[in-house]
Amino acid sequence: EWRLGAYRRWLTLEEPTWARVHYPKIDFQDIHYYAAPKSTPGPKSLDEVDPELLKVYEKLGIPLKEQEILAGVQRTEASELEEANDNVYKSG
């Protein structure tokens, strides 16, 4: 609600002219207000993860699947499908 109020107020404002600066009119529809963060390829297996990080995970007793998630290991669609099938099988 606060953002909508601010937007409505912004629509009523006029651009100041006191500076006497000349530039092309801004096209606010052409501006990209959000860009998704660029992702960098992560490790494909725990073998590519820093061994020191894996030691910390072991010391904390974190399970292997959770270690993969925390380390950002890229998962293939096949492994995701296998895990989904395992969950369905376990739930009966």
mmCIF file of C-alpha atoms in Angstrom:
data_model
loop_
_atom_site.group_PDB
_atom_site.id
_atom_site.type_symbol
_atom_site.label_atom_id
_atom_site.label_comp_id
_atom_site.label_asym_id
_atom_site.label_seq_id
_atom_site.Cartn_x
_atom_site.Cartn_y
_atom_site.Cartn_z
ATOM 1 C CA GLU A 1 0.000 0.000 0.000
ATOM 2 C CA TRP A 2 2.818 2.393 0.884
ATOM 3 C CA ARG A 3 4.502 1.769 -2.476
ATOM 4 C CA LEU A 4 1.290 2.397 -4.390
ATOM 5 C CA GLY A 5 0.841 5.679 -2.542
ATOM 6 C CA ALA A 6 4.405 6.691 -3.359
ATOM 7 C CA TYR A 7 3.874 5.738 -7.006
ATOM 8 C CA ARG A 8 0.682 7.800 -7.225
ATOM 9 C CA ARG A 9 2.504 10.766 -5.688
ATOM 10 C CA TRP A 10 5.392 10.337 -8.153
ATOM 11 C CA LEU A 11 2.920 10.447 -11.063
ATOM 12 C CA THR A 12 1.769 13.918 -9.964
ATOM 13 C CA LEU A 13 5.286 15.377 -9.834
ATOM 14 C CA GLU A 14 6.716 17.550 -12.580
ATOM 15 C CA GLU A 15 10.337 17.489 -13.626
ATOM 16 C CA PRO A 16 12.207 20.551 -12.309
ATOM 17 C CA THR A 17 13.466 23.069 -14.873
ATOM 18 C CA TRP A 18 15.413 25.429 -12.605
ATOM 19 C CA ALA A 19 18.792 23.860 -13.503
ATOM 20 C CA ARG A 20 18.326 24.705 -17.193
ATOM 21 C CA VAL A 21 19.906 21.398 -18.199
ATOM 22 C CA HIS A 22 18.916 20.071 -21.604
ATOM 23 C CA TYR A 23 18.692 16.332 -22.132
ATOM 24 C CA PRO A 24 16.295 13.997 -23.917
ATOM 25 C CA LYS A 25 13.055 13.212 -22.117
ATOM 26 C CA ILE A 26 13.347 10.055 -20.016
ATOM 27 C CA ASP A 27 11.255 7.127 -21.231
ATOM 28 C CA PHE A 28 10.421 5.344 -17.976
ATOM 29 C CA GLN A 29 8.841 2.456 -19.891
ATOM 30 C CA ASP A 30 12.227 1.695 -21.450
ATOM 31 C CA ILE A 31 14.038 1.344 -18.110
ATOM 32 C CA HIS A 32 14.716 -2.135 -16.721
ATOM 33 C CA TYR A 33 13.760 -1.914 -13.068
ATOM 34 C CA TYR A 34 14.745 -5.478 -12.231
ATOM 35 C CA ALA A 35 17.305 -7.844 -13.613
ATOM 36 C CA ALA A 36 17.677 -11.397 -12.343
ATOM 37 C CA PRO A 37 21.101 -12.061 -10.858
ATOM 38 C CA LYS A 38 23.510 -13.688 -13.244
ATOM 39 C CA SER A 39 24.212 -17.199 -12.125
ATOM 40 C CA THR A 40 27.628 -18.740 -12.347
ATOM 41 C CA PRO A 41 27.917 -22.463 -12.898
ATOM 42 C CA GLY A 42 28.354 -24.257 -9.610
ATOM 43 C CA PRO A 43 30.185 -27.468 -8.856
ATOM 44 C CA LYS A 44 28.793 -30.593 -10.515
ATOM 45 C CA SER A 45 29.710 -32.903 -7.612
ATOM 46 C CA LEU A 46 31.072 -32.768 -4.075
ATOM 47 C CA ASP A 47 34.493 -33.654 -5.535
ATOM 48 C CA GLU A 48 34.699 -30.101 -6.919
ATOM 49 C CA VAL A 49 33.854 -28.452 -3.568
ATOM 50 C CA ASP A 50 36.551 -27.041 -1.266
ATOM 51 C CA PRO A 51 37.718 -29.890 1.020
ATOM 52 C CA GLU A 52 37.848 -27.543 4.016
ATOM 53 C CA LEU A 53 34.147 -26.814 3.564
ATOM 54 C CA LEU A 54 33.382 -30.532 3.398
ATOM 55 C CA LYS A 55 35.339 -31.069 6.646
ATOM 56 C CA VAL A 56 33.178 -28.459 8.357
ATOM 57 C CA TYR A 57 30.025 -30.167 7.063
ATOM 58 C CA GLU A 58 31.307 -33.516 8.378
ATOM 59 C CA LYS A 59 32.172 -31.988 11.750
ATOM 60 C CA LEU A 60 28.638 -30.583 12.001
ATOM 61 C CA GLY A 61 27.132 -33.949 11.036
ATOM 62 C CA ILE A 62 25.333 -32.651 7.951
ATOM 63 C CA PRO A 63 23.973 -35.447 5.696
ATOM 64 C CA LEU A 64 25.422 -35.824 2.173
ATOM 65 C CA LYS A 65 22.304 -34.659 0.319
ATOM 66 C CA GLU A 66 22.162 -31.533 2.456
ATOM 67 C CA GLN A 67 25.897 -30.972 1.905
ATOM 68 C CA GLU A 68 25.244 -30.960 -1.843
ATOM 69 C CA ILE A 69 22.487 -28.400 -1.434
ATOM 70 C CA LEU A 70 24.567 -26.157 0.836
ATOM 71 C CA ALA A 71 27.604 -26.364 -1.452
ATOM 72 C CA GLY A 72 25.498 -25.443 -4.486
ATOM 73 C CA VAL A 73 26.080 -28.671 -6.368
ATOM 74 C CA GLN A 74 24.153 -28.579 -9.635
ATOM 75 C CA ARG A 75 21.577 -31.305 -9.830
ATOM 76 C CA THR A 76 20.453 -32.984 -12.992
ATOM 77 C CA GLU A 77 16.809 -33.532 -13.823
ATOM 78 C CA ALA A 78 17.372 -37.277 -13.506
ATOM 79 C CA SER A 79 18.620 -36.994 -9.917
ATOM 80 C CA GLU A 80 15.694 -34.723 -9.017
ATOM 81 C CA LEU A 81 13.275 -37.229 -10.529
ATOM 82 C CA GLU A 82 14.896 -40.096 -8.607
ATOM 83 C CA GLU A 83 14.564 -38.181 -5.352
ATOM 84 C CA ALA A 84 10.899 -37.375 -6.064
ATOM 85 C CA ASN A 85 10.241 -41.058 -6.773
ATOM 86 C CA ASP A 86 12.001 -42.031 -3.530
ATOM 87 C CA ASN A 87 9.803 -39.609 -1.582
ATOM 88 C CA VAL A 88 6.642 -41.032 -3.161
ATOM 89 C CA TYR A 89 7.803 -44.586 -2.461
ATOM 90 C CA LYS A 90 8.617 -43.778 1.192
ATOM 91 C CA SER A 91 5.279 -42.055 1.781
ATOM 92 C CA GLY A 92 3.442 -45.162 0.589
#
